[in-house]
C-alpha cells in the first residue's frame, strides 16, 4: 500500500470510529441525568454493557470521563473483588465521582480519581452487580478472558480513548483479576498499558493466612495461650507453616484463631472501626466450620442498604441503561462467590513477569485483617525485584502541616505502600492519602 | 482503757477530724469558683498541697468528689507518668470532670470517673506541674515515699474519706508509681486499698523494647529488610533478644529501628492519629543518638498550649490555691525526666505480690507504640497468675448496638485488657470504652 492509500484508509477508519470528530459509538450510553443529582456536571459519564467472550455474557460498566482534559488524560480500569463484589462500590463509596447520601441524593466526591483520569468501573464476572450471563463456568481464567473481551469492546465503543495511557487497577480479589487481565493486555500492542495498581490484594492465599496469625496476635486479636499453642504445633525453630500444615493440631489451632478473628463481631475489614452488623459475622463463622478459608463475600460490617435502594430504583435503572436481564443489584453476590473456581492460589509469578515490563503498585490499608499488609509485603518481597530505597514513611499535607500517611518500600518497577489507619477500602477510610497515592502513581512521580 | 473511755477518745478524735459533722480540714482547699466554668457544679472539688516526707516537698493535688454519693462512693488516686508529666493531663484531657475549650471556657466531661467515684489527681514527684520541692534526689524510691506521705496527708485533710474503698491508678510511667506506692499502702491497715489499675504502663523496660520490634514490624513501621536484619543479628532459633543484646550489630539495628519509629513524624502515642508537631519528634531522635531508650517526656505530637494558657493564668492559679513557689505549669517537665533515677527496670515482682492480695487491672490502648500492649501482655504473663478464661473480646453498647471495645485475658486477680484503637491516653481516645472499663473494675464486676 502506498503511503497515500495507507493514510486514506487510516483517516477513513478514524472517521468511522469517530476519532476525528470526537464522537464515539459509546456516546449512546451517556448518562444524561442521574437521579438525585441536582447540579450540572463538569464531565461526561456513560453506563452500559460490554460484551464478554460471547454475546451471552454482558458486563456492566460505568465510565466517568476526567474533570481535566478527557481527550488526553490517562485511562484507568477499576475492578472490585469478592469474587462476586460490585465495582460500583468503588465508584459510589471509594473513589468514584459520586456518593449516595442517606436521602438518596447524590454528592460529588472531592477525592474522585476522575479529577485526573478517565475511569472505567467494570462489574465482573457475569452475575456481579448489573452484569449478567452464564454463571456455570466462573474462574480466574474465564474472568480474565471475559474482562479482556469487555475491554476490547470498550475500545470499540470509545475508540478515541484507545491511544491513552492505560492503567488496570482493583482491590481485594481483584488482586487476581488485575494481573491476569494485565498479562493478556500486555501482549496487545493496540493498548497502551502503562502500569497496574492493586489495593489490599489477595496475592497469595498461603501468605495471606500465614501472615494473618502474626497480624492477629500483634494487633491483640489473639491471646498468648492460643499464640503459644500455634507456635508449638505449627513451627519448627523460627520457621512456621500455618496455612499448609500437615499437623492436625496446627490446623485445629489455625481454625480456632481464624474463628476468633472472624467470629467475634470485629470489623475485620477495618479493625479499629466499629462493626455495624455484628450478626453478619456469624454467617462467616458458620462458613468457617467447613473450611479454613474465610469467605471473601459481603463485608460483614458493611451496610449496603442505601446503595441497593438507590441502584435498584426504576429511575436509576433507566438512567444507567440497565438491561432487563440484569439481576437485582447487590454489593456482593454470594452465589458467584461460591461458584467461582479460584484457579490461581498465588499471582506472584504474574506480578514478577509484569514488573519486568511495567510499574506495579501494591498498596494496603494497614488496618485490614482480611487481606493484611504483612501478606502483601511478603508477596512483594517474593517478586525479588531489586530494592532501590529503604523502607520509609510517606506524607500528605493536612491543614496543620505534613503528616505521615503510611510507609513505602520501593523496588525496581514495584512499590509496596501502606496507608496508615485505612482498612480494606483504602479510599473510603483515607480519601486524601488514597488520592495522593493514585494521582502520584498515575503521574509517574514518587511519593 | 475502759470501753467507755476508748469510745470517748474515739469520738473526740472523730470530732476533731470532722468525721461526724462531715467537715474536713481540707475544706479550706475547696475550689469555689473555677474560671471559665459558668454553670453550678453538682459536686465539690478541692485543690491544694499535700506534704511529702518533709515540708520542703509539696505535691499539688486536685480532688473531685463524686457526682453520686461522695460520702460512700469509692476513692481513686490517679497519677500520670513521664517521669515528669502532670496528672492534670489526666484530669483535663482524659477522665477528669473538666475539659478546657479553645476559648478557655470549661466544659464538663460526660465520661468523667467522678461520675462514680471520688478522684484525687496528684502531681508527682516534686517539680511536676504545680508541685515543688528539691529535685536533686528523684527516683522510684523517693517518689514512692513522697507519694505515700502525700496520701497520708490527704487522709489527714479529708479524714471522712479514710474508710472508703481505695484504688490506686495511673498511666504510662505511673506503671512504676502505682505498684510501688500500693506495696506500701498494702501494709497500712488504716487504708482500705482494694485494687490497682494501670493504663499503658511501662512495667518492664526490656519487654517494652523487645516487644516494640514486633509491634513496629507488624504495624508496618519497619520494613522487611530491617526486620530480617534484626532477626539475623538478635535471634538464635526462635529466641530473640533485642533490648539486652551483647551483639554490636543487633544493638545497632535496634537503634536503627527505634530511630525509624521515633524519628519519622509518626504519632507514636497513637499511631493512627496524625502528629500535630512533627518537629518535636526530632528532639526525640536527637536523644536517641545517645541512648537506646526513648525519652518518655512530653508526648511529641501532643499540643499542651491551651492547658498551659489556662492553668498559668492568674485567675486559675488563685482559684486552685497554687503556691507562689510552684513552677510555671507545663504538661511534662524535661528536667525532672532527665534527673529522675529509674530504680526498677521491672515492676513485675511488685505486681505479682500485689495480685496475691488484691485485684490488678492492666489496660492498654492497642495503638500506642510507646508502651505497647504486647510488652504489657508479656508482663501480665510473667506474673504467672492462673488463667481463668480464654482471651476474648469485650463490648460496649453504642447507638447502633453492641460493638467490640477490645480484648481481655482474665487471670486470677489480674485482668489484662486492650482498648481497640486507643493510643497511650486511653480515655482521651476511647472515652466510652474507658469509662465502662473503669466503672466495671471499680464496681468489682466483669467486663
mmCIF file of N, CA and C in Angstrom, chain A residues 305-400:
data_model
loop_
_atom_site.group_PDB
_atom_site.id
_atom_site.type_symbol
_atom_site.label_atom_id
_atom_site.label_comp_id
_atom_site.label_asym_id
_atom_site.label_seq_id
_atom_site.Cartn_x
_atom_site.Cartn_y
_atom_site.Cartn_z
ATOM 1 N N UNK A 305 -27.387 -0.934 52.305
ATOM 2 C CA UNK A 305 -28.822 -0.701 52.078
ATOM 3 C C UNK A 305 -29.083 0.551 51.231
ATOM 4 N N UNK A 306 -28.352 1.625 51.478
ATOM 5 C CA UNK A 306 -28.595 2.848 50.699
ATOM 6 C C UNK A 306 -28.216 2.649 49.233
ATOM 7 N N UNK A 307 -27.044 2.033 49.020
ATOM 8 C CA UNK A 307 -26.607 1.769 47.641
ATOM 9 C C UNK A 307 -27.640 0.928 46.906
ATOM 10 N N UNK A 308 -28.089 -0.127 47.570
ATOM 11 C CA UNK A 308 -29.056 -1.047 46.990
ATOM 12 C C UNK A 308 -30.356 -0.332 46.655
ATOM 13 N N UNK A 309 -30.823 0.460 47.582
ATOM 14 C CA UNK A 309 -32.076 1.180 47.395
ATOM 15 C C UNK A 309 -31.953 2.122 46.190
ATOM 16 N N UNK A 310 -30.835 2.825 46.142
ATOM 17 C CA UNK A 310 -30.618 3.779 45.062
ATOM 18 C C UNK A 310 -30.519 3.060 43.719
ATOM 19 N N UNK A 311 -29.610 2.091 43.643
ATOM 20 C CA UNK A 311 -29.297 1.487 42.336
ATOM 21 C C UNK A 311 -30.459 0.664 41.781
ATOM 22 N N UNK A 312 -31.300 0.100 42.662
ATOM 23 C CA UNK A 312 -32.418 -0.707 42.178
ATOM 24 C C UNK A 312 -33.696 0.103 41.927
ATOM 25 N N UNK A 313 -33.620 1.406 42.091
ATOM 26 C CA UNK A 313 -34.821 2.209 41.821
ATOM 27 C C UNK A 313 -35.029 2.306 40.310
ATOM 28 N N UNK A 314 -36.286 2.356 39.903
ATOM 29 C CA UNK A 314 -36.604 2.366 38.470
ATOM 30 C C UNK A 314 -35.907 3.511 37.734
ATOM 31 N N UNK A 315 -35.898 4.670 38.361
ATOM 32 C CA UNK A 315 -35.310 5.837 37.700
ATOM 33 C C UNK A 315 -33.814 5.633 37.451
ATOM 34 N N UNK A 316 -33.123 5.046 38.419
ATOM 35 C CA UNK A 316 -31.682 4.836 38.251
ATOM 36 C C UNK A 316 -31.412 3.732 37.233
ATOM 37 N N UNK A 317 -32.204 2.657 37.290
ATOM 38 C CA UNK A 317 -32.035 1.565 36.312
ATOM 39 C C UNK A 317 -32.150 2.121 34.895
ATOM 40 N N UNK A 318 -33.109 3.010 34.726
ATOM 41 C CA UNK A 318 -33.322 3.600 33.404
ATOM 42 C C UNK A 318 -32.168 4.543 33.028
ATOM 43 N N UNK A 319 -31.807 5.392 33.963
ATOM 44 C CA UNK A 319 -30.741 6.370 33.697
ATOM 45 C C UNK A 319 -29.428 5.683 33.338
ATOM 46 N N UNK A 320 -29.172 4.520 33.980
ATOM 47 C CA UNK A 320 -27.900 3.815 33.755
ATOM 48 C C UNK A 320 -28.001 2.791 32.622
ATOM 49 N N UNK A 321 -29.151 2.750 31.959
ATOM 50 C CA UNK A 321 -29.334 1.821 30.819
ATOM 51 C C UNK A 321 -29.138 0.367 31.246
ATOM 52 N N UNK A 322 -29.687 0.027 32.391
ATOM 53 C CA UNK A 322 -29.534 -1.347 32.883
ATOM 54 C C UNK A 322 -30.480 -2.265 32.122
ATOM 55 N N UNK A 323 -29.942 -3.413 31.716
ATOM 56 C CA UNK A 323 -30.716 -4.360 30.911
ATOM 57 C C UNK A 323 -31.781 -5.040 31.768
ATOM 58 N N UNK A 324 -32.854 -5.446 31.098
ATOM 59 C CA UNK A 324 -33.930 -6.171 31.799
ATOM 60 C C UNK A 324 -33.419 -7.492 32.363
ATOM 61 N N UNK A 325 -32.440 -8.088 31.670
ATOM 62 C CA UNK A 325 -31.916 -9.383 32.110
ATOM 63 C C UNK A 325 -31.031 -9.267 33.352
ATOM 64 N N UNK A 326 -30.668 -8.046 33.711
ATOM 65 C CA UNK A 326 -29.718 -7.860 34.818
ATOM 66 C C UNK A 326 -30.329 -8.303 36.137
ATOM 67 N N UNK A 327 -29.504 -8.882 37.008
ATOM 68 C CA UNK A 327 -30.020 -9.243 38.335
ATOM 69 C C UNK A 327 -30.278 -7.987 39.169
ATOM 70 N N UNK A 328 -31.045 -8.147 40.232
ATOM 71 C CA UNK A 328 -31.184 -7.085 41.228
ATOM 72 C C UNK A 328 -29.786 -6.793 41.758
ATOM 73 N N UNK A 329 -29.443 -5.513 41.864
ATOM 74 C CA UNK A 329 -28.091 -5.174 42.288
ATOM 75 C C UNK A 329 -27.879 -5.468 43.776
ATOM 76 N N UNK A 330 -26.803 -6.176 44.075
ATOM 77 C CA UNK A 330 -26.357 -6.334 45.471
ATOM 78 C C UNK A 330 -24.872 -6.033 45.482
ATOM 79 N N UNK A 331 -24.379 -5.614 46.612
ATOM 80 C CA UNK A 331 -22.962 -5.227 46.642
ATOM 81 C C UNK A 331 -22.063 -6.415 46.379
ATOM 82 N N UNK A 332 -22.422 -7.580 46.918
ATOM 83 C CA UNK A 332 -21.667 -8.805 46.628
ATOM 84 C C UNK A 332 -22.663 -9.927 46.389
ATOM 85 N N UNK A 333 -22.358 -10.783 45.429
ATOM 86 C CA UNK A 333 -23.229 -11.891 45.080
ATOM 87 C C UNK A 333 -22.631 -13.191 45.626
ATOM 88 N N UNK A 334 -23.293 -13.743 46.642
ATOM 89 C CA UNK A 334 -22.768 -14.945 47.304
ATOM 90 C C UNK A 334 -22.714 -16.144 46.373
ATOM 91 N N UNK A 335 -23.692 -16.231 45.453
ATOM 92 C CA UNK A 335 -23.730 -17.385 44.539
ATOM 93 C C UNK A 335 -22.501 -17.355 43.635
ATOM 94 N N UNK A 336 -22.202 -16.178 43.108
ATOM 95 C CA UNK A 336 -20.981 -16.035 42.310
ATOM 96 C C UNK A 336 -19.774 -16.450 43.148
ATOM 97 N N UNK A 337 -19.750 -15.954 44.385
ATOM 98 C CA UNK A 337 -18.618 -16.260 45.271
ATOM 99 C C UNK A 337 -18.459 -17.766 45.460
ATOM 100 N N UNK A 338 -19.569 -18.461 45.671
ATOM 101 C CA UNK A 338 -19.495 -19.900 45.958
ATOM 102 C C UNK A 338 -19.184 -20.708 44.700
ATOM 103 N N UNK A 339 -19.714 -20.255 43.532
ATOM 104 C CA UNK A 339 -19.491 -20.998 42.287
ATOM 105 C C UNK A 339 -18.096 -20.788 41.703
ATOM 106 N N UNK A 340 -17.449 -19.721 42.151
ATOM 107 C CA UNK A 340 -16.224 -19.279 41.478
ATOM 108 C C UNK A 340 -15.051 -20.243 41.747
ATOM 109 N N UNK A 341 -14.378 -20.651 40.696
ATOM 110 C CA UNK A 341 -13.191 -21.512 40.830
ATOM 111 C C UNK A 341 -11.947 -20.638 40.912
ATOM 112 N N UNK A 342 -11.280 -20.703 42.044
ATOM 113 C CA UNK A 342 -10.053 -19.910 42.231
ATOM 114 C C UNK A 342 -8.878 -20.692 41.627
ATOM 115 N N UNK A 343 -8.566 -20.359 40.404
ATOM 116 C CA UNK A 343 -7.556 -21.119 39.654
ATOM 117 C C UNK A 343 -6.151 -20.903 40.219
ATOM 118 N N UNK A 344 -5.888 -19.657 40.585
ATOM 119 C CA UNK A 344 -4.514 -19.299 40.974
ATOM 120 C C UNK A 344 -4.422 -19.018 42.477
ATOM 121 N N UNK A 345 -3.840 -19.945 43.242
ATOM 122 C CA UNK A 345 -3.669 -19.653 44.674
ATOM 123 C C UNK A 345 -2.639 -18.549 44.911
ATOM 124 N N UNK A 346 -1.849 -18.257 43.907
ATOM 125 C CA UNK A 346 -0.855 -17.184 44.008
ATOM 126 C C UNK A 346 -0.720 -16.505 42.657
ATOM 127 N N UNK A 347 -0.597 -15.184 42.655
ATOM 128 C CA UNK A 347 -0.369 -14.471 41.391
ATOM 129 C C UNK A 347 1.021 -13.834 41.368
ATOM 130 N N UNK A 348 1.890 -14.291 42.260
ATOM 131 C CA UNK A 348 3.220 -13.676 42.350
ATOM 132 C C UNK A 348 3.991 -13.814 41.031
ATOM 133 N N UNK A 349 3.821 -14.979 40.365
ATOM 134 C CA UNK A 349 4.546 -15.162 39.093
ATOM 135 C C UNK A 349 4.048 -14.188 38.021
ATOM 136 N N UNK A 350 2.724 -13.909 38.032
ATOM 137 C CA UNK A 350 2.206 -12.893 37.100
ATOM 138 C C UNK A 350 2.816 -11.511 37.422
ATOM 139 N N UNK A 351 2.835 -11.184 38.708
ATOM 140 C CA UNK A 351 3.335 -9.861 39.109
ATOM 141 C C UNK A 351 4.816 -9.712 38.790
ATOM 142 N N UNK A 352 5.558 -10.797 39.002
ATOM 143 C CA UNK A 352 7.002 -10.782 38.707
ATOM 144 C C UNK A 352 7.223 -10.504 37.221
ATOM 145 N N UNK A 353 6.469 -11.195 36.405
ATOM 146 C CA UNK A 353 6.596 -11.030 34.961
ATOM 147 C C UNK A 353 6.178 -9.617 34.534
ATOM 148 N N UNK A 354 5.055 -9.146 35.069
ATOM 149 C CA UNK A 354 4.570 -7.808 34.703
ATOM 150 C C UNK A 354 5.551 -6.723 35.138
ATOM 151 N N UNK A 355 6.135 -6.885 36.360
ATOM 152 C CA UNK A 355 7.015 -5.829 36.869
ATOM 153 C C UNK A 355 8.321 -5.763 36.085
ATOM 154 N N UNK A 356 8.564 -6.781 35.247
ATOM 155 C CA UNK A 356 9.745 -6.688 34.376
ATOM 156 C C UNK A 356 9.445 -5.788 33.174
ATOM 157 N N UNK A 357 8.153 -5.498 32.956
ATOM 158 C CA UNK A 357 7.769 -4.702 31.785
ATOM 159 C C UNK A 357 7.175 -3.347 32.124
ATOM 160 N N UNK A 358 6.590 -3.233 33.321
ATOM 161 C CA UNK A 358 5.860 -2.003 33.654
ATOM 162 C C UNK A 358 5.887 -1.806 35.168
ATOM 163 N N UNK A 359 5.450 -0.613 35.588
ATOM 164 C CA UNK A 359 5.386 -0.329 37.017
ATOM 165 C C UNK A 359 4.215 -1.063 37.665
ATOM 166 N N UNK A 360 4.432 -1.526 38.889
ATOM 167 C CA UNK A 360 3.397 -2.221 39.667
ATOM 168 C C UNK A 360 3.309 -1.546 41.032
ATOM 169 N N UNK A 361 2.087 -1.187 41.422
ATOM 170 C CA UNK A 361 1.860 -0.617 42.754
ATOM 171 C C UNK A 361 1.010 -1.576 43.571
ATOM 172 N N UNK A 362 1.522 -1.960 44.733
ATOM 173 C CA UNK A 362 0.744 -2.766 45.677
ATOM 174 C C UNK A 362 0.537 -1.906 46.920
ATOM 175 N N UNK A 363 -0.701 -1.502 47.164
ATOM 176 C CA UNK A 363 -0.934 -0.662 48.349
ATOM 177 C C UNK A 363 -1.902 -1.358 49.291
ATOM 178 N N UNK A 364 -1.725 -1.101 50.581
ATOM 179 C CA UNK A 364 -2.515 -1.778 51.609
ATOM 180 C C UNK A 364 -2.912 -0.814 52.710
ATOM 181 N N UNK A 365 -4.196 -0.739 53.004
ATOM 182 C CA UNK A 365 -4.642 -0.156 54.259
ATOM 183 C C UNK A 365 -4.145 -1.063 55.367
ATOM 184 N N UNK A 366 -3.435 -0.500 56.358
ATOM 185 C CA UNK A 366 -2.778 -1.367 57.341
ATOM 186 C C UNK A 366 -3.708 -1.856 58.447
ATOM 187 N N UNK A 367 -4.964 -1.427 58.429
ATOM 188 C CA UNK A 367 -5.915 -1.862 59.459
ATOM 189 C C UNK A 367 -6.874 -2.935 58.940
ATOM 190 N N UNK A 368 -6.546 -3.541 57.828
ATOM 191 C CA UNK A 368 -7.374 -4.590 57.224
ATOM 192 C C UNK A 368 -6.851 -5.949 57.660
ATOM 193 N N UNK A 369 -7.734 -6.766 58.248
ATOM 194 C CA UNK A 369 -7.318 -8.120 58.627
ATOM 195 C C UNK A 369 -7.683 -9.152 57.563
ATOM 196 N N UNK A 370 -8.443 -8.768 56.564
ATOM 197 C CA UNK A 370 -8.899 -9.720 55.548
ATOM 198 C C UNK A 370 -7.781 -9.999 54.538
ATOM 199 N N UNK A 371 -7.245 -8.947 53.970
ATOM 200 C CA UNK A 371 -6.053 -9.059 53.121
ATOM 201 C C UNK A 371 -5.016 -8.167 53.794
ATOM 202 N N UNK A 372 -4.345 -8.722 54.790
ATOM 203 C CA UNK A 372 -3.484 -7.887 55.636
ATOM 204 C C UNK A 372 -2.187 -7.514 54.931
ATOM 205 N N UNK A 373 -1.636 -6.360 55.339
ATOM 206 C CA UNK A 373 -0.484 -5.813 54.610
ATOM 207 C C UNK A 373 0.782 -6.655 54.778
ATOM 208 N N UNK A 374 0.848 -7.458 55.832
ATOM 209 C CA UNK A 374 2.042 -8.299 56.013
ATOM 210 C C UNK A 374 2.107 -9.344 54.896
ATOM 211 N N UNK A 375 0.958 -9.973 54.622
ATOM 212 C CA UNK A 375 0.901 -10.910 53.494
ATOM 213 C C UNK A 375 1.257 -10.205 52.194
ATOM 214 N N UNK A 376 0.832 -8.958 52.066
ATOM 215 C CA UNK A 376 1.167 -8.164 50.885
ATOM 216 C C UNK A 376 2.654 -7.880 50.789
ATOM 217 N N UNK A 377 3.256 -7.529 51.933
ATOM 218 C CA UNK A 377 4.701 -7.256 51.960
ATOM 219 C C UNK A 377 5.490 -8.513 51.602
ATOM 220 N N UNK A 378 5.077 -9.639 52.165
ATOM 221 C CA UNK A 378 5.759 -10.903 51.843
ATOM 222 C C UNK A 378 5.632 -11.235 50.357
ATOM 223 N N UNK A 379 4.468 -10.938 49.784
ATOM 224 C CA UNK A 379 4.270 -11.184 48.348
ATOM 225 C C UNK A 379 5.172 -10.275 47.518
ATOM 226 N N UNK A 380 5.248 -9.009 47.941
ATOM 227 C CA UNK A 380 6.128 -8.064 47.236
ATOM 228 C C UNK A 380 7.571 -8.542 47.309
ATOM 229 N N UNK A 381 7.975 -9.013 48.494
ATOM 230 C CA UNK A 381 9.359 -9.494 48.639
ATOM 231 C C UNK A 381 9.614 -10.715 47.761
ATOM 232 N N UNK A 382 8.564 -11.544 47.599
ATOM 233 C CA UNK A 382 8.728 -12.778 46.817
ATOM 234 C C UNK A 382 8.931 -12.495 45.330
ATOM 235 N N UNK A 383 8.572 -11.300 44.892
ATOM 236 C CA UNK A 383 8.797 -10.928 43.493
ATOM 237 C C UNK A 383 10.296 -10.758 43.220
ATOM 238 N N UNK A 384 11.043 -10.505 44.285
ATOM 239 C CA UNK A 384 12.509 -10.407 44.224
ATOM 240 C C UNK A 384 13.008 -9.336 43.258
ATOM 241 N N UNK A 385 12.285 -8.242 43.201
ATOM 242 C CA UNK A 385 12.788 -7.093 42.444
ATOM 243 C C UNK A 385 13.862 -6.399 43.284
ATOM 244 N N UNK A 386 14.846 -5.781 42.632
ATOM 245 C CA UNK A 386 15.895 -5.103 43.417
ATOM 246 C C UNK A 386 15.315 -3.927 44.213
ATOM 247 N N UNK A 387 15.699 -3.824 45.484
ATOM 248 C CA UNK A 387 15.267 -2.678 46.306
ATOM 249 C C UNK A 387 16.011 -1.442 45.823
ATOM 250 N N UNK A 388 15.294 -0.334 45.746
ATOM 251 C CA UNK A 388 16.004 0.888 45.331
ATOM 252 C C UNK A 388 15.938 1.975 46.404
ATOM 253 N N UNK A 389 15.389 1.654 47.554
ATOM 254 C CA UNK A 389 15.375 2.632 48.646
ATOM 255 C C UNK A 389 15.091 1.885 49.950
ATOM 256 N N UNK A 390 15.372 2.549 51.090
ATOM 257 C CA UNK A 390 14.987 1.979 52.379
ATOM 258 C C UNK A 390 13.480 2.142 52.588
ATOM 259 N N UNK A 391 12.935 1.286 53.410
ATOM 260 C CA UNK A 391 11.550 1.422 53.874
ATOM 261 C C UNK A 391 11.438 2.737 54.621
ATOM 262 N N UNK A 392 10.443 3.527 54.287
ATOM 263 C CA UNK A 392 10.363 4.851 54.898
ATOM 264 C C UNK A 392 8.932 5.374 54.864
ATOM 265 N N UNK A 393 8.623 6.373 55.696
ATOM 266 C CA UNK A 393 7.281 6.946 55.665
ATOM 267 C C UNK A 393 7.070 7.789 54.414
ATOM 268 N N UNK A 394 5.810 7.939 54.035
ATOM 269 C CA UNK A 394 5.439 8.932 53.020
ATOM 270 C C UNK A 394 4.397 9.845 53.662
ATOM 271 N N UNK A 395 4.198 11.025 53.085
ATOM 272 C CA UNK A 395 3.475 12.095 53.776
ATOM 273 C C UNK A 395 2.358 12.682 52.921
ATOM 274 N N UNK A 396 1.377 13.245 53.596
ATOM 275 C CA UNK A 396 0.422 14.121 52.913
ATOM 276 C C UNK A 396 0.357 15.435 53.683
ATOM 277 N N UNK A 397 -0.069 16.469 53.006
ATOM 278 C CA UNK A 397 -0.251 17.765 53.657
ATOM 279 C C UNK A 397 -1.672 17.866 54.192
ATOM 280 N N UNK A 398 -1.778 18.296 55.431
ATOM 281 C CA UNK A 398 -3.091 18.499 56.022
ATOM 282 C C UNK A 398 -3.178 19.959 56.470
ATOM 283 N N UNK A 399 -4.286 20.309 57.067
ATOM 284 C CA UNK A 399 -4.479 21.698 57.483
ATOM 285 C C UNK A 399 -3.424 22.136 58.498
ATOM 286 N N UNK A 400 -2.882 21.202 59.290
ATOM 287 C CA UNK A 400 -1.845 21.598 60.243
ATOM 288 C C UNK A 400 -0.462 21.125 59.831
#
